[in-house]
Amino acid sequence: IKDLLSIFKYKKQVINLNFQVHKLVELVNECCLDMQAAARAHNVMLRPDLRLQDATVKIDAPSFKRLLCNLLDNAIKFSPEGETVDIV
């Protein structure tokens, strides 16, 4: 339901995006930490790519993190037990 409300807000343009420069690795690592319990529960490992170290992006961080966490959640749910989810 929360995801549907977010989609509705985007369609109604209620959400204001605040684009700023961020280190991509920091955002990815935050999402990995947020999803760590789910990954452990499914016996799946999350592995960010080391090439992300120097990358910066100009994005709305909360929206990006919500999107990435959703993608990671799906990857965790649908990966076989014992697999690694590479984040590149």
mmCIF file of C-alpha atoms in Angstrom:
data_model
loop_
_atom_site.group_PDB
_atom_site.id
_atom_site.type_symbol
_atom_site.label_atom_id
_atom_site.label_comp_id
_atom_site.label_asym_id
_atom_site.label_seq_id
_atom_site.Cartn_x
_atom_site.Cartn_y
_atom_site.Cartn_z
ATOM 1 C CA ILE A 1 0.000 0.000 0.000
ATOM 2 C CA LYS A 2 2.859 2.366 0.827
ATOM 3 C CA ASP A 3 4.300 1.865 -2.679
ATOM 4 C CA LEU A 4 0.910 2.551 -4.249
ATOM 5 C CA LEU A 5 0.590 5.768 -2.274
ATOM 6 C CA SER A 6 4.042 6.825 -3.453
ATOM 7 C CA ILE A 7 3.065 6.171 -7.061
ATOM 8 C CA PHE A 8 -0.143 8.138 -6.563
ATOM 9 C CA LYS A 9 1.803 11.068 -5.100
ATOM 10 C CA TYR A 10 4.202 11.046 -8.078
ATOM 11 C CA LYS A 11 1.297 11.036 -10.511
ATOM 12 C CA LYS A 12 -0.322 13.935 -8.653
ATOM 13 C CA GLN A 13 3.087 15.685 -8.473
ATOM 14 C CA VAL A 14 2.803 16.087 -4.710
ATOM 15 C CA ILE A 15 6.398 15.114 -4.086
ATOM 16 C CA ASN A 16 9.035 17.789 -4.546
ATOM 17 C CA LEU A 17 12.337 16.417 -5.728
ATOM 18 C CA ASN A 18 15.511 17.913 -4.315
ATOM 19 C CA PHE A 19 18.392 17.094 -6.646
ATOM 20 C CA GLN A 20 21.800 17.268 -4.999
ATOM 21 C CA VAL A 21 25.184 15.685 -5.640
ATOM 22 C CA HIS A 22 25.777 12.515 -3.615
ATOM 23 C CA LYS A 23 28.400 9.809 -3.468
ATOM 24 C CA LEU A 24 26.727 6.805 -5.037
ATOM 25 C CA VAL A 25 28.546 4.323 -2.797
ATOM 26 C CA GLU A 26 27.119 5.962 0.331
ATOM 27 C CA LEU A 27 23.546 5.682 -0.927
ATOM 28 C CA VAL A 28 24.073 2.081 -2.022
ATOM 29 C CA ASN A 29 25.660 1.149 1.305
ATOM 30 C CA GLU A 30 22.755 2.723 3.220
ATOM 31 C CA CYS A 31 20.281 0.650 1.225
ATOM 32 C CA CYS A 32 22.357 -2.493 1.766
ATOM 33 C CA LEU A 33 22.289 -1.858 5.508
ATOM 34 C CA ASP A 34 18.538 -1.250 5.411
ATOM 35 C CA MET A 35 18.011 -4.533 3.537
ATOM 36 C CA GLN A 36 20.522 -6.613 5.497
ATOM 37 C CA ALA A 37 17.926 -8.290 7.744
ATOM 38 C CA ALA A 38 15.845 -9.372 4.744
ATOM 39 C CA ALA A 39 18.969 -10.642 2.986
ATOM 40 C CA ARG A 40 19.982 -12.660 6.058
ATOM 41 C CA ALA A 41 16.483 -14.093 6.395
ATOM 42 C CA HIS A 42 16.679 -15.392 2.804
ATOM 43 C CA ASN A 43 20.338 -16.416 3.113
ATOM 44 C CA VAL A 44 21.300 -13.987 0.335
ATOM 45 C CA MET A 45 24.395 -11.784 0.333
ATOM 46 C CA LEU A 46 24.381 -8.189 -0.967
ATOM 47 C CA ARG A 47 27.632 -7.108 -2.621
ATOM 48 C CA PRO A 48 28.120 -3.524 -3.845
ATOM 49 C CA ASP A 49 30.598 -3.110 -6.701
ATOM 50 C CA LEU A 50 33.868 -1.503 -5.586
ATOM 51 C CA ARG A 51 33.916 0.579 -8.767
ATOM 52 C CA LEU A 52 31.185 2.709 -7.179
ATOM 53 C CA GLN A 53 33.736 4.258 -4.792
ATOM 54 C CA ASP A 54 34.387 7.410 -6.822
ATOM 55 C CA ALA A 55 31.024 7.809 -8.545
ATOM 56 C CA THR A 56 28.862 10.830 -7.751
ATOM 57 C CA VAL A 57 25.310 11.416 -8.903
ATOM 58 C CA LYS A 58 22.943 14.364 -8.872
ATOM 59 C CA ILE A 59 19.666 12.893 -7.644
ATOM 60 C CA ASP A 60 16.914 13.156 -5.081
ATOM 61 C CA ALA A 61 18.434 10.852 -2.449
ATOM 62 C CA PRO A 62 15.221 9.719 -0.693
ATOM 63 C CA SER A 63 13.574 8.799 -4.004
ATOM 64 C CA PHE A 64 16.678 6.982 -5.213
ATOM 65 C CA LYS A 65 17.023 5.057 -1.958
ATOM 66 C CA ARG A 66 13.341 4.076 -2.033
ATOM 67 C CA LEU A 67 13.773 2.824 -5.603
ATOM 68 C CA LEU A 68 17.006 0.953 -4.886
ATOM 69 C CA CYS A 69 15.651 -0.637 -1.703
ATOM 70 C CA ASN A 70 12.610 -1.804 -3.656
ATOM 71 C CA LEU A 71 14.855 -3.349 -6.320
ATOM 72 C CA LEU A 72 17.024 -5.000 -3.665
ATOM 73 C CA ASP A 73 13.946 -6.326 -1.896
ATOM 74 C CA ASN A 74 12.797 -7.965 -5.137
ATOM 75 C CA ALA A 75 16.280 -9.340 -5.832
ATOM 76 C CA ILE A 76 16.428 -10.824 -2.325
ATOM 77 C CA LYS A 77 12.956 -12.372 -2.575
ATOM 78 C CA PHE A 78 13.547 -13.945 -5.967
ATOM 79 C CA SER A 79 17.179 -15.047 -5.606
ATOM 80 C CA PRO A 80 17.849 -18.658 -4.713
ATOM 81 C CA GLU A 81 19.050 -19.257 -1.180
ATOM 82 C CA GLY A 82 22.821 -18.865 -0.830
ATOM 83 C CA GLU A 83 23.153 -16.542 -3.838
ATOM 84 C CA THR A 84 24.874 -13.170 -4.013
ATOM 85 C CA VAL A 85 23.147 -10.049 -5.333
ATOM 86 C CA ASP A 86 25.776 -7.896 -7.046
ATOM 87 C CA ILE A 87 25.007 -4.186 -7.099
ATOM 88 C CA VAL A 88 26.749 -2.625 -10.073
#
